[in-house]
Amino acid sequence: MTTKYTPDHEWITTQDDEAAVVGITHHAQDALGDVVFVDLPEVGKSLKKGEVAGVVESVKAAADLYMPVSGEVVEVNTALKDDPSLANSDPLGSGWFFKVKIADMGEFDQLMDPPAYDALLKTL
C-alpha cells in the first residue's frame, strides 16, 4: 500500500492491482471545518489529472476536489453522501471519496510522498 499527496490536499492510496482510493487530508478537513455536503463524480466517468472531480461544502466554504491522477472512477463512497461528517471524523479511512482505476502510474509516482507533503504543510 502506497499513499501519495497533492498540493491541493488530496490523498491517494494504491493497493496492489486494486483501484486507488482518493480522499482529502486532515489539513483539508481542518481548513474547511464541518463538512455538510459532498458532490462526488459519477461512476464510469474518466477524468484527467487536475480536473475537478467533485465539491466539498462545509459551514465555512465550498472547495473543489481535484483528480490526483488521470483515470476512471470505479466506485464512490455512498456512506459519505449519507454522512458527510465522515470527511471530518475519519478523512483517511471511512471518509474516503472515490476509487479510481489509474490510467498512468507515472502520474501517481510524481505525487508527493508523506515526507514531501509534511514539508509542504510546514510552509503554510
Coordinates of C-alpha atoms in Angstrom, one line a residue, residues 7-118:
P7 CA -0.6 20.2 -3.3
D8 CA -4.4 20.6 -3.1
H9 CA -4.5 18.3 -0.1
E10 CA -6.0 15.2 -1.6
W11 CA -4.5 11.8 -0.8
I12 CA -4.5 8.7 -3.0
T13 CA -3.6 5.2 -1.9
T14 CA -2.8 2.2 -4.2
Q15 CA -3.2 -1.4 -3.1
D16 CA -1.7 -4.0 -5.4
D17 CA -3.9 -4.2 -8.5
E18 CA -7.0 -2.8 -6.9
A19 CA -8.4 0.6 -7.7
A20 CA -6.7 3.5 -5.9
V21 CA -8.7 5.2 -3.1
V22 CA -8.9 9.1 -3.0
G23 CA -9.9 11.4 -0.2
I24 CA -9.0 14.7 1.5
T25 CA -6.2 15.1 4.1
H26 CA -6.5 16.1 7.7
H27 CA -5.2 19.6 6.7
A28 CA -8.0 20.0 4.2
Q29 CA -10.8 19.0 6.5
D30 CA -9.3 21.2 9.3
A31 CA -9.3 24.2 6.9
L32 CA -12.8 23.5 5.7
G33 CA -14.4 23.0 9.1
D34 CA -17.6 20.9 9.4
V35 CA -18.3 19.2 6.1
V36 CA -22.0 19.3 5.3
F37 CA -22.2 18.1 1.7
V38 CA -20.1 16.3 -0.9
D39 CA -20.7 16.1 -4.6
L40 CA -18.9 13.0 -5.9
P41 CA -18.1 12.1 -9.5
E42 CA -20.2 9.6 -11.5
V43 CA -19.0 6.0 -11.6
G44 CA -17.6 5.3 -15.1
K45 CA -16.5 8.9 -15.6
S46 CA -13.0 9.3 -16.9
L47 CA -11.1 12.4 -15.7
K48 CA -7.7 13.9 -16.4
K49 CA -5.2 14.8 -13.6
G50 CA -6.1 18.2 -12.2
E51 CA -9.7 18.2 -13.4
V52 CA -12.5 18.9 -10.8
A53 CA -13.8 15.6 -9.7
G54 CA -16.3 16.9 -7.1
V55 CA -17.1 19.5 -4.5
V56 CA -16.8 19.5 -0.7
E57 CA -19.1 22.0 1.1
S58 CA -18.7 23.0 4.7
V59 CA -20.2 25.5 7.1
K60 CA -17.3 27.8 6.1
A61 CA -16.8 27.4 2.4
A62 CA -17.0 25.2 -0.7
A63 CA -13.9 23.7 -2.2
D64 CA -13.3 21.8 -5.4
L65 CA -12.0 18.2 -5.2
Y66 CA -9.3 17.7 -7.8
M67 CA -8.4 14.5 -9.6
P68 CA -4.9 13.5 -8.4
V69 CA -4.3 11.3 -11.4
S70 CA -5.9 10.6 -14.7
G71 CA -8.3 7.6 -14.7
E72 CA -11.8 6.2 -14.5
V73 CA -13.9 6.5 -11.4
V74 CA -15.0 2.9 -10.5
E75 CA -16.7 3.5 -7.1
V76 CA -17.9 6.3 -4.9
N77 CA -18.3 6.3 -1.1
T78 CA -22.1 6.4 -0.7
A79 CA -21.7 6.4 3.1
L80 CA -20.1 9.8 2.7
K81 CA -23.1 11.2 0.8
D82 CA -25.4 10.0 3.6
D83 CA -23.0 11.3 6.3
P84 CA -20.6 14.0 5.0
S85 CA -19.1 14.4 8.5
L86 CA -17.1 11.2 7.9
A87 CA -14.8 13.5 5.9
N88 CA -14.0 15.2 9.3
S89 CA -14.1 12.3 11.7
D90 CA -12.1 9.8 9.6
P91 CA -10.7 11.6 6.5
L92 CA -8.0 8.9 5.9
G93 CA -10.4 6.0 6.5
S94 CA -14.2 5.7 6.2
G95 CA -14.3 9.3 4.9
W96 CA -12.7 8.4 1.5
F97 CA -14.4 9.9 -1.5
F98 CA -14.0 7.7 -4.5
K99 CA -11.9 4.9 -6.1
V100 CA -10.2 5.3 -9.5
K101 CA -8.6 3.0 -12.0
I102 CA -5.3 4.8 -12.7
A103 CA -4.6 5.4 -16.4
D104 CA -0.9 6.4 -16.0
M105 CA 1.1 5.2 -12.9
G106 CA 3.8 7.7 -13.9
E107 CA 1.4 10.5 -12.7
F108 CA 1.0 8.7 -9.4
D109 CA 4.7 8.4 -9.0
Q110 CA 5.1 12.2 -9.5
L111 CA 2.8 13.0 -6.5
M112 CA 4.3 13.9 -3.1
D113 CA 5.3 11.1 -0.6
P114 CA 4.5 11.6 3.1
P115 CA 7.8 13.5 3.9
A116 CA 7.3 15.8 1.0
Y117 CA 3.7 16.5 2.0
D118 CA 4.8 17.2 5.6

